[in-house]
Coordinates of N, CA and C in Angstrom, one line a residue:
X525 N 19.2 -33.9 -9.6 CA 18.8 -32.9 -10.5 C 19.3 -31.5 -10.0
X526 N 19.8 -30.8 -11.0 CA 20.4 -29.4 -10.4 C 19.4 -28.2 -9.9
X527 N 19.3 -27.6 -8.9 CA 18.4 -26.8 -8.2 C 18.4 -25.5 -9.1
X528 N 16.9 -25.4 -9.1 CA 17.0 -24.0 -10.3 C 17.7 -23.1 -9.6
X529 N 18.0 -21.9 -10.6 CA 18.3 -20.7 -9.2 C 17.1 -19.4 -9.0
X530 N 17.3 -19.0 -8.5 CA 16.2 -18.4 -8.0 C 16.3 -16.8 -8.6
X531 N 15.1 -16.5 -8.5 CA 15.0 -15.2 -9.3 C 15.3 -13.9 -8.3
X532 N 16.6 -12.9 -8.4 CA 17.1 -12.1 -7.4 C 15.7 -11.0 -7.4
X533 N 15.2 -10.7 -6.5 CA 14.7 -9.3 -6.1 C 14.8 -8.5 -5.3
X534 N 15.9 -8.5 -4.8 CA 16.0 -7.7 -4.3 C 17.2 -6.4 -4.9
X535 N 16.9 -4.9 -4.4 CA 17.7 -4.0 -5.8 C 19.1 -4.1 -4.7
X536 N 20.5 -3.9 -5.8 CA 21.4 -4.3 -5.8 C 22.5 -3.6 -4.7
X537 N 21.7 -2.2 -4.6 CA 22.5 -1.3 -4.4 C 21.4 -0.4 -3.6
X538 N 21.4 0.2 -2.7 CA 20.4 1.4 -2.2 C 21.4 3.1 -2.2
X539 N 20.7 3.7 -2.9 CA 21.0 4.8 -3.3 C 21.3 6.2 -1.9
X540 N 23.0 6.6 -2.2 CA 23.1 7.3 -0.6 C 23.6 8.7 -1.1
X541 N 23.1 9.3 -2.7 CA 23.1 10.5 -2.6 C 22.0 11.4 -3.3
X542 N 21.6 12.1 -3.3 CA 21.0 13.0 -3.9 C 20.5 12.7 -5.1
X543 N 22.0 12.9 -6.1 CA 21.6 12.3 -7.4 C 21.4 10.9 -7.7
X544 N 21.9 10.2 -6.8 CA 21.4 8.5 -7.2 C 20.0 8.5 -6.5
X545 N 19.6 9.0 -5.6 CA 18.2 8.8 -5.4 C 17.0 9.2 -6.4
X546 N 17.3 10.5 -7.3 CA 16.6 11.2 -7.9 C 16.8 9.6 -9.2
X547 N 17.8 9.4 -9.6 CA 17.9 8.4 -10.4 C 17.1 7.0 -10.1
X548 N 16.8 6.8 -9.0 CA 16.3 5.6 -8.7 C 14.1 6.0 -8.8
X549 N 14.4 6.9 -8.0 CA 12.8 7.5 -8.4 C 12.3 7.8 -10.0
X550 N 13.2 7.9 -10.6 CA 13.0 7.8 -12.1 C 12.6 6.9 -13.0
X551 N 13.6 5.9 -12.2 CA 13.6 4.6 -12.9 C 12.3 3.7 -12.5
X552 N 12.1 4.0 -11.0 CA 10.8 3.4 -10.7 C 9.4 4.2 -11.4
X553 N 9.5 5.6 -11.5 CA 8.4 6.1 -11.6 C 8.1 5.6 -13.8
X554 N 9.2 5.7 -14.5 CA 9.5 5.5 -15.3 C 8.8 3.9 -15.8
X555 N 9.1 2.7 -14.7 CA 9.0 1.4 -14.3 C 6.9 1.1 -14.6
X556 N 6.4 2.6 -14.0 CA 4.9 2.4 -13.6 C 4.6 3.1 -15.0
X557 N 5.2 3.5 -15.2 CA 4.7 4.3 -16.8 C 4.9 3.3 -17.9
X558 N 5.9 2.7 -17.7 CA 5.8 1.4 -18.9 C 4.9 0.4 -18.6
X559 N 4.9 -0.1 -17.4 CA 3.9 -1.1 -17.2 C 2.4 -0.5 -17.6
X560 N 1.7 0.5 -17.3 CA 0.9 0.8 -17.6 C 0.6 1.0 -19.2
X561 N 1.3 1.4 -19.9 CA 2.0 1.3 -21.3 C 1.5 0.3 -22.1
X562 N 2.3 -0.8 -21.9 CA 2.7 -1.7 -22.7 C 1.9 -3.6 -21.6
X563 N 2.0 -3.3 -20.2 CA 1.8 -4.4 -19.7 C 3.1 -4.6 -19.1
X564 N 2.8 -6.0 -17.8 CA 4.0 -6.7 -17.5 C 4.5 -7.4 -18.7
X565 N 3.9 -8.1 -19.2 CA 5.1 -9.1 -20.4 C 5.7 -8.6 -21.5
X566 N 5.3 -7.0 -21.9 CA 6.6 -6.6 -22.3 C 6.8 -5.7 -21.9
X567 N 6.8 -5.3 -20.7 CA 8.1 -4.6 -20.2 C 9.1 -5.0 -19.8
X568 N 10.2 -4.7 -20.3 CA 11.7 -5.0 -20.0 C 12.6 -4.0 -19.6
X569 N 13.7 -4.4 -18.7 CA 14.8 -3.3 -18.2 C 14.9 -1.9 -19.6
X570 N 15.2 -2.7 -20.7 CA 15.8 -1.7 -21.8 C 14.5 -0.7 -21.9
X571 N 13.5 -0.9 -22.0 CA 12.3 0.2 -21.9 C 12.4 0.8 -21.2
X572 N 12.4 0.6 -19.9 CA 12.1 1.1 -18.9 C 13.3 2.3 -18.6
X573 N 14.5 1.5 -18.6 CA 15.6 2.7 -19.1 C 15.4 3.5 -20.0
X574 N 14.9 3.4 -21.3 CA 15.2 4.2 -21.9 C 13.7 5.3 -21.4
X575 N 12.6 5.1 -21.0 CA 11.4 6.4 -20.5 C 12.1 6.8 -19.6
X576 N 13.4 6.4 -18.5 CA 13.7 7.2 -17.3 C 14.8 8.3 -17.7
X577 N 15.7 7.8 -19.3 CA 16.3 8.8 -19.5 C 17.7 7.9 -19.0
X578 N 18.2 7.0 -18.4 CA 19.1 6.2 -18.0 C 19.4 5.2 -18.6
X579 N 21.0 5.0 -18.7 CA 21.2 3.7 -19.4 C 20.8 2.3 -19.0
X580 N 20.9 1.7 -19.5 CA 20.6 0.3 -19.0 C 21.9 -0.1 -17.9
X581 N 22.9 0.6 -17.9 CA 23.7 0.0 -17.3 C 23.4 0.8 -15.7
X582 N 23.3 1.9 -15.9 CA 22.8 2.5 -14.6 C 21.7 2.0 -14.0
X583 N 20.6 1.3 -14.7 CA 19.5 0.5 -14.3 C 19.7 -0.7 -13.5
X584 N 21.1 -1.0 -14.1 CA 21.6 -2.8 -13.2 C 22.1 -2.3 -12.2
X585 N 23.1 -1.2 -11.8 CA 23.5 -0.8 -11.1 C 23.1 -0.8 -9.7
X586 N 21.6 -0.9 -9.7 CA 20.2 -0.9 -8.7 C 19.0 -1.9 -8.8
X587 N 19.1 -2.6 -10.0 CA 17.9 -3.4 -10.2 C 18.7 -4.5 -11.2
X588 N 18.7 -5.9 -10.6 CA 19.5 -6.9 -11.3 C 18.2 -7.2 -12.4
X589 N 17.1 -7.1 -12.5 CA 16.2 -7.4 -13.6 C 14.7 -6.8 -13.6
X590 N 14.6 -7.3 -13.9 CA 12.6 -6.6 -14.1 C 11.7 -7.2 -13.2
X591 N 11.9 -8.1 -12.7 CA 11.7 -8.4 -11.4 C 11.7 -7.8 -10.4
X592 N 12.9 -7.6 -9.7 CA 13.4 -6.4 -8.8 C 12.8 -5.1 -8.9
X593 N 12.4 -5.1 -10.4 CA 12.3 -3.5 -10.7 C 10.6 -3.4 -10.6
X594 N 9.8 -4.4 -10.4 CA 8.5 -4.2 -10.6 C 8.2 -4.7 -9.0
X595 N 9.1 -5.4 -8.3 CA 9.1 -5.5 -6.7 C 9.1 -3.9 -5.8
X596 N 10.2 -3.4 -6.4 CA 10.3 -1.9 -5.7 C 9.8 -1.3 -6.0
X597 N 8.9 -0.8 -7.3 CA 8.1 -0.5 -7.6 C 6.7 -0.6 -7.1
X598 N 6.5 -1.7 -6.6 CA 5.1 -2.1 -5.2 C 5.4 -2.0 -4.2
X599 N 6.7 -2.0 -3.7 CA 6.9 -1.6 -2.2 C 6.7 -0.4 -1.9
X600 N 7.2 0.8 -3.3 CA 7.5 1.8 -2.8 C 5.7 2.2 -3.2
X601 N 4.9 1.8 -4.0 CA 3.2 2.2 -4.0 C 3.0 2.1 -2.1
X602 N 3.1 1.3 -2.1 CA 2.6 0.4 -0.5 C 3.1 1.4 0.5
X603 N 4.6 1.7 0.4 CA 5.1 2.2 1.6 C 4.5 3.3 1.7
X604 N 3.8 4.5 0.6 CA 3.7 5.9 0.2 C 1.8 5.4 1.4
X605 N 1.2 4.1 0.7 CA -0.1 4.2 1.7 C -0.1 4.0 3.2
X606 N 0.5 3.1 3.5 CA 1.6 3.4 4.9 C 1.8 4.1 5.6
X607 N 2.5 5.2 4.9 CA 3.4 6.5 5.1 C 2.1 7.3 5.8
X608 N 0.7 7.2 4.9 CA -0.1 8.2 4.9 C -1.0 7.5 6.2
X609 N -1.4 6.4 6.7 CA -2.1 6.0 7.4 C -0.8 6.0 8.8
X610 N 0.0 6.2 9.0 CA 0.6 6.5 10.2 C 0.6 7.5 10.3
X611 N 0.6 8.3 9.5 CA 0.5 10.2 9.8 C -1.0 10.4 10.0
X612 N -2.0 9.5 9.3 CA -3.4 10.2 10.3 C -3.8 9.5 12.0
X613 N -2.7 8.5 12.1 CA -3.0 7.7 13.0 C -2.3 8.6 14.2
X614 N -1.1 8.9 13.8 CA -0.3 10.0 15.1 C -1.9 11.3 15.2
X615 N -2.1 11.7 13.9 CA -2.8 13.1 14.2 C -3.8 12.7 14.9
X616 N -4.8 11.5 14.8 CA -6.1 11.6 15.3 C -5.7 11.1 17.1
X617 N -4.6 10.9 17.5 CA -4.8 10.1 18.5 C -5.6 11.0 20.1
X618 N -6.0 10.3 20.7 CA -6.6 11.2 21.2 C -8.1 11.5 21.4
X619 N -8.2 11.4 19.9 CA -9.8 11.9 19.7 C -10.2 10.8 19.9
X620 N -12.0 10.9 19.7 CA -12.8 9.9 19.6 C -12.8 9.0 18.7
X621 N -13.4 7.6 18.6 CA -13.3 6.1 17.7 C -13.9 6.4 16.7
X622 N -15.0 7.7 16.5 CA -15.5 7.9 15.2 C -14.9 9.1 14.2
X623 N -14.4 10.1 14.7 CA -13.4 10.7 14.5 C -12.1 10.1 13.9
X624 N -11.6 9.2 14.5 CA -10.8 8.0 14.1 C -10.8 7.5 12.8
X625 N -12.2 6.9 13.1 CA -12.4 6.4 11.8 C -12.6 7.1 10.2
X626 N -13.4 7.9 10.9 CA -13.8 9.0 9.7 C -12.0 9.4 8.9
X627 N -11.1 9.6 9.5 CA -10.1 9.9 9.1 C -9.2 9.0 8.4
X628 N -8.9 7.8 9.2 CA -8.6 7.2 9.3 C -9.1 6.1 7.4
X629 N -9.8 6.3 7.8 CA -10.6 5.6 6.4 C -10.7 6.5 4.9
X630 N -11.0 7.9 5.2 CA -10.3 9.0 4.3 C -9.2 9.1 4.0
X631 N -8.2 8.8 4.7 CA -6.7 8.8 4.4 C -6.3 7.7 3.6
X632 N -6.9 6.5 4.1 CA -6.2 5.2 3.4 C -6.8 5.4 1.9
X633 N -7.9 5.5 1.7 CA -8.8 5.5 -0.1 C -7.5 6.2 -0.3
X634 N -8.1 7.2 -0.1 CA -7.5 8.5 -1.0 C -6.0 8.4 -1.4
X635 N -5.4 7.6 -0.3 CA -3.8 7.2 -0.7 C -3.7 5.8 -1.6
X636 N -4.6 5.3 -2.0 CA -5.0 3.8 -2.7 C -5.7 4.3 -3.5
X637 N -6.8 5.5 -4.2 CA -7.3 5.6 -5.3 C -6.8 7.0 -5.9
X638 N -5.7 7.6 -5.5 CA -4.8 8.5 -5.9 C -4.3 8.5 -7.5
X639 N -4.2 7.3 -7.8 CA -3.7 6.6 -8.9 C -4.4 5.0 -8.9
X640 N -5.8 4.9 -9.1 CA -6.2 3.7 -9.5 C -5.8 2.9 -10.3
X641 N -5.5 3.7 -11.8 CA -4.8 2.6 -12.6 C -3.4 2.0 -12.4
X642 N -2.7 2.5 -11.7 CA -1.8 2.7 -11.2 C -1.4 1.6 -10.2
X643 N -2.6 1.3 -8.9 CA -3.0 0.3 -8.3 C -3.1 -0.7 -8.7
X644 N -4.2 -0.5 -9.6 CA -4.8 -1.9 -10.3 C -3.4 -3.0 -11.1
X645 N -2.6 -1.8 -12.2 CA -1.4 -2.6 -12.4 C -0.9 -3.1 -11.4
X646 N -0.4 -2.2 -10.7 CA 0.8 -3.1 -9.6 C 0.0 -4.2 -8.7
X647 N -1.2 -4.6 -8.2 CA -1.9 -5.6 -8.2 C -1.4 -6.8 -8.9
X648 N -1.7 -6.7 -10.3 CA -1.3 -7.3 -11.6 C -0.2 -8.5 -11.2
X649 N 0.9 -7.4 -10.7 CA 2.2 -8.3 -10.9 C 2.7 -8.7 -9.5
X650 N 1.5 -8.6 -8.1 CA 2.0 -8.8 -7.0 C 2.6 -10.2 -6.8
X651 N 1.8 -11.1 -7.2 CA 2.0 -12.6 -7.2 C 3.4 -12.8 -8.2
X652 N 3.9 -12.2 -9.2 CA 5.0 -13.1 -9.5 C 6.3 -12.2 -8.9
X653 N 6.2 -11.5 -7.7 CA 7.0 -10.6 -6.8 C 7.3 -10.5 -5.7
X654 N 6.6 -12.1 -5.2 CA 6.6 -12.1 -4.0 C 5.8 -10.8 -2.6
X655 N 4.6 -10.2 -3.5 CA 3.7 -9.3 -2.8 C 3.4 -9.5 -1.6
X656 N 2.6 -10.7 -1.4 CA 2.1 -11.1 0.1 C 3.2 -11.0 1.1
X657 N 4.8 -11.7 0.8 CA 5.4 -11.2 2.1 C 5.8 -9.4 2.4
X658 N 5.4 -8.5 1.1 CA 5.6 -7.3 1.4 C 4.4 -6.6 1.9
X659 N 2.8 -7.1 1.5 CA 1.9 -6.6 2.4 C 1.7 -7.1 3.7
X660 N 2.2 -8.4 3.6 CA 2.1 -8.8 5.6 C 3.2 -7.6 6.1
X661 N 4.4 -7.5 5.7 CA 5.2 -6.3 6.4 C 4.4 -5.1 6.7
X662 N 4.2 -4.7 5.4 CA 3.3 -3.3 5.5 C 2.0 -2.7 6.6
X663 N 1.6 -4.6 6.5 CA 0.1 -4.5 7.1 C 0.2 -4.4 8.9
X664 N 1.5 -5.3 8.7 CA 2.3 -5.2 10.8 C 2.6 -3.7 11.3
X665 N 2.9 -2.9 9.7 CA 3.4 -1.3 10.1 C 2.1 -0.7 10.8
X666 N 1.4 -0.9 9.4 CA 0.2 -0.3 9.6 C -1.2 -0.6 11.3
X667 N -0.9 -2.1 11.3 CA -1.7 -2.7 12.3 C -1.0 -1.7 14.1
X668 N 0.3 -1.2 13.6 CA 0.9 -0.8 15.0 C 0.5 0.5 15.5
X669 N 0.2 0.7 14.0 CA 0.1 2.8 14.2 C -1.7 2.8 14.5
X670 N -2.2 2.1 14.2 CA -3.4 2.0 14.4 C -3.9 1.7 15.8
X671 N -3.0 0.5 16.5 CA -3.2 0.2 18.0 C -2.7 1.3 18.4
X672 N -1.6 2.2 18.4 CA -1.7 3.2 19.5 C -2.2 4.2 18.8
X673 N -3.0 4.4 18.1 CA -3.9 5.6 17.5 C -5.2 4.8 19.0
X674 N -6.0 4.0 18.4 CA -6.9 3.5 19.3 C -6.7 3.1 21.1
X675 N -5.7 3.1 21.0 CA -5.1 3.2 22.9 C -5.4 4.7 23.2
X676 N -4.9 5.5 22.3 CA -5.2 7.1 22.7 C -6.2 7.3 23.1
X677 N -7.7 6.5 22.4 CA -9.1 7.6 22.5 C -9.4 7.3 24.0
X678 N -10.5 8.2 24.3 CA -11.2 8.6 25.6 C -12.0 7.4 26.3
X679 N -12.8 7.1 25.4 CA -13.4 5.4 25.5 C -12.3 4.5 25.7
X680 N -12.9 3.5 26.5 CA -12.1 2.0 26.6 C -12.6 1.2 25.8
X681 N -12.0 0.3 25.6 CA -12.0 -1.0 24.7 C -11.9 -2.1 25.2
X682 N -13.0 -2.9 25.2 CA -13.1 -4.4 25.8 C -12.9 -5.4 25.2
X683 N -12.5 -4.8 23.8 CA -11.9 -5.8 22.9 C -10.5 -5.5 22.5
X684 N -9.5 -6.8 22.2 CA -8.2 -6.6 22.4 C -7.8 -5.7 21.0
X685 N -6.6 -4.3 21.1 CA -6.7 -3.3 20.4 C -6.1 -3.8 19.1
X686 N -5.1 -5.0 19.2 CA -4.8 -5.4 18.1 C -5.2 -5.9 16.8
X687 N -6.7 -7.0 17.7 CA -7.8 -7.6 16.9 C -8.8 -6.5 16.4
X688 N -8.6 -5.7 17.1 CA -9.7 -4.2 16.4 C -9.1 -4.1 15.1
X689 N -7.5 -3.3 15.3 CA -7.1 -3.1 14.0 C -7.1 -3.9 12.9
X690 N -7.0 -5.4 13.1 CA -6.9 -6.0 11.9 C -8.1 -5.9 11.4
X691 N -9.4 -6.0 12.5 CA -10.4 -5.8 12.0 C -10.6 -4.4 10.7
X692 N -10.1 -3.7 11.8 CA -10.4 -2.3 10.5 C -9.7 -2.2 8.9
X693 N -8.1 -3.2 9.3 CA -7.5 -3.1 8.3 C -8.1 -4.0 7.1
X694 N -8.8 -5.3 7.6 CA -9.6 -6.1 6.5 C -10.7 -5.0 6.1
X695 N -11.4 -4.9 6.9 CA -12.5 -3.5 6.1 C -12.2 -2.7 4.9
X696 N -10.7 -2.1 5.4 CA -10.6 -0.9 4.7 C -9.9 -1.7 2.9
X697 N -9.1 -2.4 3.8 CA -8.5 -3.4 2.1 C -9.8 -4.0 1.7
X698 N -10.9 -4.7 2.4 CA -11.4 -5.6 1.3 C -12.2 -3.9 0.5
X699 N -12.9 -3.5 0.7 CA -13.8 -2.5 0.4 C -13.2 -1.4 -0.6
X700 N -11.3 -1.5 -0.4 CA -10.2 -1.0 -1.5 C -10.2 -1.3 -3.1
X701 N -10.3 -2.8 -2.5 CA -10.1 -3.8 -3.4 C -11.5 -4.4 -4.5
X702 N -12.7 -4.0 -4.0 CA -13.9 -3.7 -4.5 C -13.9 -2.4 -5.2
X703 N -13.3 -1.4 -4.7 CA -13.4 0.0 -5.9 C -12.3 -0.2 -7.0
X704 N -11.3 -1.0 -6.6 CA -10.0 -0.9 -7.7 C -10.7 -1.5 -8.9
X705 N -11.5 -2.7 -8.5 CA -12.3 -4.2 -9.7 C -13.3 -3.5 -9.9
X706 N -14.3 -2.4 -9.7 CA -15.0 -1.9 -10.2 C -15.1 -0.9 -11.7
X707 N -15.9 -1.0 -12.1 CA -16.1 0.1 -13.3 C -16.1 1.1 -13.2
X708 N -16.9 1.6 -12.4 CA -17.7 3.1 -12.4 C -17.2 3.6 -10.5
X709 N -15.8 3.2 -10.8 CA -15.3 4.1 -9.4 C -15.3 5.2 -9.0
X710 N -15.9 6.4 -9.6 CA -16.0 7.8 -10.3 C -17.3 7.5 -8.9
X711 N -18.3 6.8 -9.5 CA -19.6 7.4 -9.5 C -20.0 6.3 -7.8
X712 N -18.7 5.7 -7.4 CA -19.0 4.7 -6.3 C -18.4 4.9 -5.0
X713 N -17.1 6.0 -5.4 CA -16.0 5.9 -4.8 C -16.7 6.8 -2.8
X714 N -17.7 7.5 -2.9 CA -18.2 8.3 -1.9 C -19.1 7.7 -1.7
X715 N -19.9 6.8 -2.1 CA -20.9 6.1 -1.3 C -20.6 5.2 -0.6
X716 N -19.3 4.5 -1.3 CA -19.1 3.1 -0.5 C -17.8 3.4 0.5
X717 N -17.2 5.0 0.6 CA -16.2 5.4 1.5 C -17.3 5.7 2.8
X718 N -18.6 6.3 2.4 CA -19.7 6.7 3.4 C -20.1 5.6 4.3
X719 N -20.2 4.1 3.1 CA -20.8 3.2 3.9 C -19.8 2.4 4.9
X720 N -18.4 2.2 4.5 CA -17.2 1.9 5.5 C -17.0 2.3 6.6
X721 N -17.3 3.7 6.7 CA -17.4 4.7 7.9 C -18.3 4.6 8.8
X722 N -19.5 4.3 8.3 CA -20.6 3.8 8.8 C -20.1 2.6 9.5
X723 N -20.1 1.2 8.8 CA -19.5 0.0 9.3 C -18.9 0.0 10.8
X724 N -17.8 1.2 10.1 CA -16.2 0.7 10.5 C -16.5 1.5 12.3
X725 N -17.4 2.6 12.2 CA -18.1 3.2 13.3 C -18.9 2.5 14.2
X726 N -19.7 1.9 13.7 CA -20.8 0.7 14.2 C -19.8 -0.2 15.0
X727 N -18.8 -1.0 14.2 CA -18.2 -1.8 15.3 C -17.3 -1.5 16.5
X728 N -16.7 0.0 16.4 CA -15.7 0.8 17.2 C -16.9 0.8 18.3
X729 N -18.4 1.2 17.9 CA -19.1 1.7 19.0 C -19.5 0.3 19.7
X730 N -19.8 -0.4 19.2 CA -19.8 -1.9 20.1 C -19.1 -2.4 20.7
X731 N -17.3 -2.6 20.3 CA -16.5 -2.8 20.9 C -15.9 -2.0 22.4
X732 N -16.8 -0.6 22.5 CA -16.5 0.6 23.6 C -17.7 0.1 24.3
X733 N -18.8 -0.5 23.7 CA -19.9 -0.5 24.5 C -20.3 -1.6 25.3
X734 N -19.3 -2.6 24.7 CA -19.5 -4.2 25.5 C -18.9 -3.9 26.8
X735 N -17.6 -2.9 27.5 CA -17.1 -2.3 28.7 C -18.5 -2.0 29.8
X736 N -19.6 -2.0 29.1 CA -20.6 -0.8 30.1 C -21.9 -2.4 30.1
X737 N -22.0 -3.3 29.5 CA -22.9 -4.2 30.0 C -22.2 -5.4 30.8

């Protein structure tokens, strides 16, 4: 039997000037506006071209299909939370594990409910995009800037720094992923950032405190 072929996602071309960059942030930002729009099933290249203002043919140029186009479209949501949790993780280093946290956990919401609905779509279409191998990437970024954030503080750690962070990173995603499926995120979003902090503090301080028994 003849082997299907596989569905390309990856974009065709990466953009090495000024104006093709500005065109590609278009097309993606354009990409989140139709999907939110209309949905994944009918969004298609030709929509999406036509809200960025670009032909369809400049769209292939960089994105062989709608696929691709709603792939880069999640990497680039992802990399922007990323971006933001390695820049509090350089700033806090140093300081103390609750300090850490407090930041650390402020940073990530706020870069993940910035644009909730926004989230929530691209969620949507992680699974037919092959998402999971782009959040294990993301999550290895993220898990590194966090071990040498926590190697910095003043306290020792008798638990290994790596297993901390995943620890913190399942916290902060599952508890993400509970305000995105919520209704009334408005009226939840500070209590349950309060209660994470709390958590995510409680176990930093046991993992410093098991060194001293």
């Amino acid at each position: 039997m003849p082997q299907r072929s596989q569905v390309v996602l990856e974009p065709r071309k990466s953009p090495v000037q000024a104006r093709s960059a500005a065109s590609v942030d278009a097309i993606l930002e354009a990409t989140i506006q139709v999907l939110l729009r209309v949905g994944k099933d009918r969004l298609t290249t030709t929509r999406v071209a036509l809200r960025a203002g670009v032909s369809v043919g400049t769209l292939y140029q960089y994105f062989p299909n709608k696929s691709a186009l709603l792939q880069a479209a999640l990497r680039r949501h992802l990399d922007e939370v990323i971006e933001a949790v390695e820049l509090v993780c350089e700033e806090q280093r140093g300081k103390t594990f609750r300090e850490m946290a407090t930041a650390l956990i402020t940073a990530f919401l706020e870069a993940k409910m910035t644009d909730a609905k926004t989230s929530v779509a691209l969620y949507s279409v992680s699974s037919d995009v092959d998402g999971a191998k782009i959040v294990q990437q993301m999550g290895a970024r993220s898990n590194k800037a966090i071990v040498r954030m926590l190697m910095s503080a003043p306290e020792p750690l008798a638990t290994d720094p790596q297993l901390v962070a995943w620890m913190l990173q399942g916290m902060m995603v599952g508890v993400s992923r509970r305000m995105l499926e919520s209704s009334a995120l408005e009226e939840q979003f500070g209590i349950l950032r309060g209660e994470l902090i709390f958590v995510a503090c409680a176990y930093l301080d046991a993992c410093s405190v098991r060194v001293l028994v």
